[in-house]
């Protein structure tokens, strides 16, 4: 009854949001062994706070650039603009 349609205003009712949550949980659990594997093979001089900041900033820039062309997501939100579905 948690994700049942009780109205039109609650974002938890939107079923397409669940696939995003599932994807994040899946990546969190199954990418950790890969990250641990790769971390052991990175040279010691790259395992510093500066490189961590560079990696974080790069990740933020990738997310920002994705958000610039991804939203508003007409394919998922209204079902229009299916010619751009390959970008989603």
mmCIF file of C-alpha atoms in Angstrom:
data_model
loop_
_atom_site.group_PDB
_atom_site.id
_atom_site.type_symbol
_atom_site.label_atom_id
_atom_site.label_comp_id
_atom_site.label_asym_id
_atom_site.label_seq_id
_atom_site.Cartn_x
_atom_site.Cartn_y
_atom_site.Cartn_z
ATOM 1 C CA UNK A 1 0.000 0.000 0.000
ATOM 2 C CA UNK A 2 3.013 2.293 0.222
ATOM 3 C CA UNK A 3 3.315 2.954 -3.530
ATOM 4 C CA UNK A 4 -0.365 2.853 -4.282
ATOM 5 C CA UNK A 5 -1.988 5.718 -6.156
ATOM 6 C CA UNK A 6 -3.717 7.712 -3.409
ATOM 7 C CA UNK A 7 -3.718 10.957 -5.368
ATOM 8 C CA UNK A 8 -1.857 12.959 -7.920
ATOM 9 C CA UNK A 9 0.608 14.977 -5.860
ATOM 10 C CA UNK A 10 2.814 12.495 -4.006
ATOM 11 C CA UNK A 11 6.129 11.778 -5.759
ATOM 12 C CA UNK A 12 6.311 8.303 -4.198
ATOM 13 C CA UNK A 13 3.311 7.367 -6.326
ATOM 14 C CA UNK A 14 5.310 7.824 -9.524
ATOM 15 C CA UNK A 15 6.438 4.329 -10.400
ATOM 16 C CA UNK A 16 9.211 5.424 -12.767
ATOM 17 C CA UNK A 17 11.173 6.761 -9.783
ATOM 18 C CA UNK A 18 11.540 3.232 -8.399
ATOM 19 C CA UNK A 19 13.806 2.119 -11.239
ATOM 20 C CA UNK A 20 16.244 4.916 -10.381
ATOM 21 C CA UNK A 21 16.335 3.814 -6.735
ATOM 22 C CA UNK A 22 16.835 0.210 -7.797
ATOM 23 C CA UNK A 23 19.702 1.202 -10.088
ATOM 24 C CA UNK A 24 21.497 3.182 -7.359
ATOM 25 C CA UNK A 25 21.180 0.364 -4.817
ATOM 26 C CA UNK A 26 22.355 -2.160 -7.402
ATOM 27 C CA UNK A 27 25.393 -0.045 -8.296
ATOM 28 C CA UNK A 28 26.236 0.599 -4.644
ATOM 29 C CA UNK A 29 26.302 -3.083 -3.758
ATOM 30 C CA UNK A 30 27.828 -4.583 -6.879
ATOM 31 C CA UNK A 31 30.386 -1.923 -7.826
ATOM 32 C CA UNK A 32 32.108 -1.937 -4.430
ATOM 33 C CA UNK A 33 34.147 -5.106 -5.188
ATOM 34 C CA UNK A 34 35.203 -3.578 -8.507
ATOM 35 C CA UNK A 35 36.299 -0.361 -6.791
ATOM 36 C CA UNK A 36 38.249 -2.360 -4.177
ATOM 37 C CA UNK A 37 39.907 -4.354 -6.963
ATOM 38 C CA UNK A 38 40.910 -1.233 -8.897
ATOM 39 C CA UNK A 39 42.060 0.636 -5.777
ATOM 40 C CA UNK A 40 44.679 -2.021 -5.055
ATOM 41 C CA UNK A 41 46.183 -1.534 -8.509
ATOM 42 C CA UNK A 42 46.374 2.277 -8.462
ATOM 43 C CA UNK A 43 49.874 3.579 -7.726
ATOM 44 C CA UNK A 44 50.382 5.055 -4.269
ATOM 45 C CA UNK A 45 51.107 8.586 -5.508
ATOM 46 C CA UNK A 46 47.594 8.774 -7.015
ATOM 47 C CA UNK A 47 45.875 7.908 -3.734
ATOM 48 C CA UNK A 48 45.919 11.423 -2.284
ATOM 49 C CA UNK A 49 43.317 13.980 -1.267
ATOM 50 C CA UNK A 50 44.062 16.047 -4.357
ATOM 51 C CA UNK A 51 43.231 13.197 -6.733
ATOM 52 C CA UNK A 52 40.111 12.465 -4.699
ATOM 53 C CA UNK A 53 39.023 16.092 -5.177
ATOM 54 C CA UNK A 54 39.790 15.866 -8.908
ATOM 55 C CA UNK A 55 37.728 12.670 -9.212
ATOM 56 C CA UNK A 56 34.841 14.197 -7.251
ATOM 57 C CA UNK A 57 34.896 17.385 -9.335
ATOM 58 C CA UNK A 58 34.974 15.376 -12.553
ATOM 59 C CA UNK A 59 32.019 13.329 -11.365
ATOM 60 C CA UNK A 60 30.094 16.512 -10.553
ATOM 61 C CA UNK A 61 30.847 17.982 -13.967
ATOM 62 C CA UNK A 62 29.663 14.808 -15.696
ATOM 63 C CA UNK A 63 26.450 14.927 -13.655
ATOM 64 C CA UNK A 64 25.957 18.603 -14.444
ATOM 65 C CA UNK A 65 26.439 18.084 -18.161
ATOM 66 C CA UNK A 66 23.995 15.166 -18.108
ATOM 67 C CA UNK A 67 21.426 17.286 -16.275
ATOM 68 C CA UNK A 68 21.768 20.107 -18.787
ATOM 69 C CA UNK A 69 20.394 18.049 -21.663
ATOM 70 C CA UNK A 70 18.461 15.446 -19.705
ATOM 71 C CA UNK A 71 15.867 17.605 -17.915
ATOM 72 C CA UNK A 72 13.021 18.194 -18.376
ATOM 73 C CA UNK A 73 12.607 14.523 -19.090
ATOM 74 C CA UNK A 74 9.610 14.600 -21.399
ATOM 75 C CA UNK A 75 9.819 10.908 -22.298
ATOM 76 C CA UNK A 76 9.348 9.732 -18.709
ATOM 77 C CA UNK A 77 7.232 12.584 -17.365
ATOM 78 C CA UNK A 78 4.696 13.155 -20.134
ATOM 79 C CA UNK A 79 5.355 10.424 -22.705
ATOM 80 C CA UNK A 80 6.124 12.918 -25.473
ATOM 81 C CA UNK A 81 9.351 13.436 -27.348
ATOM 82 C CA UNK A 82 10.079 9.757 -27.934
ATOM 83 C CA UNK A 83 12.527 10.638 -30.705
ATOM 84 C CA UNK A 84 14.919 11.685 -27.903
ATOM 85 C CA UNK A 85 14.493 8.468 -25.879
ATOM 86 C CA UNK A 86 17.921 7.206 -26.946
ATOM 87 C CA UNK A 87 19.461 10.077 -24.940
ATOM 88 C CA UNK A 88 17.687 8.942 -21.803
#
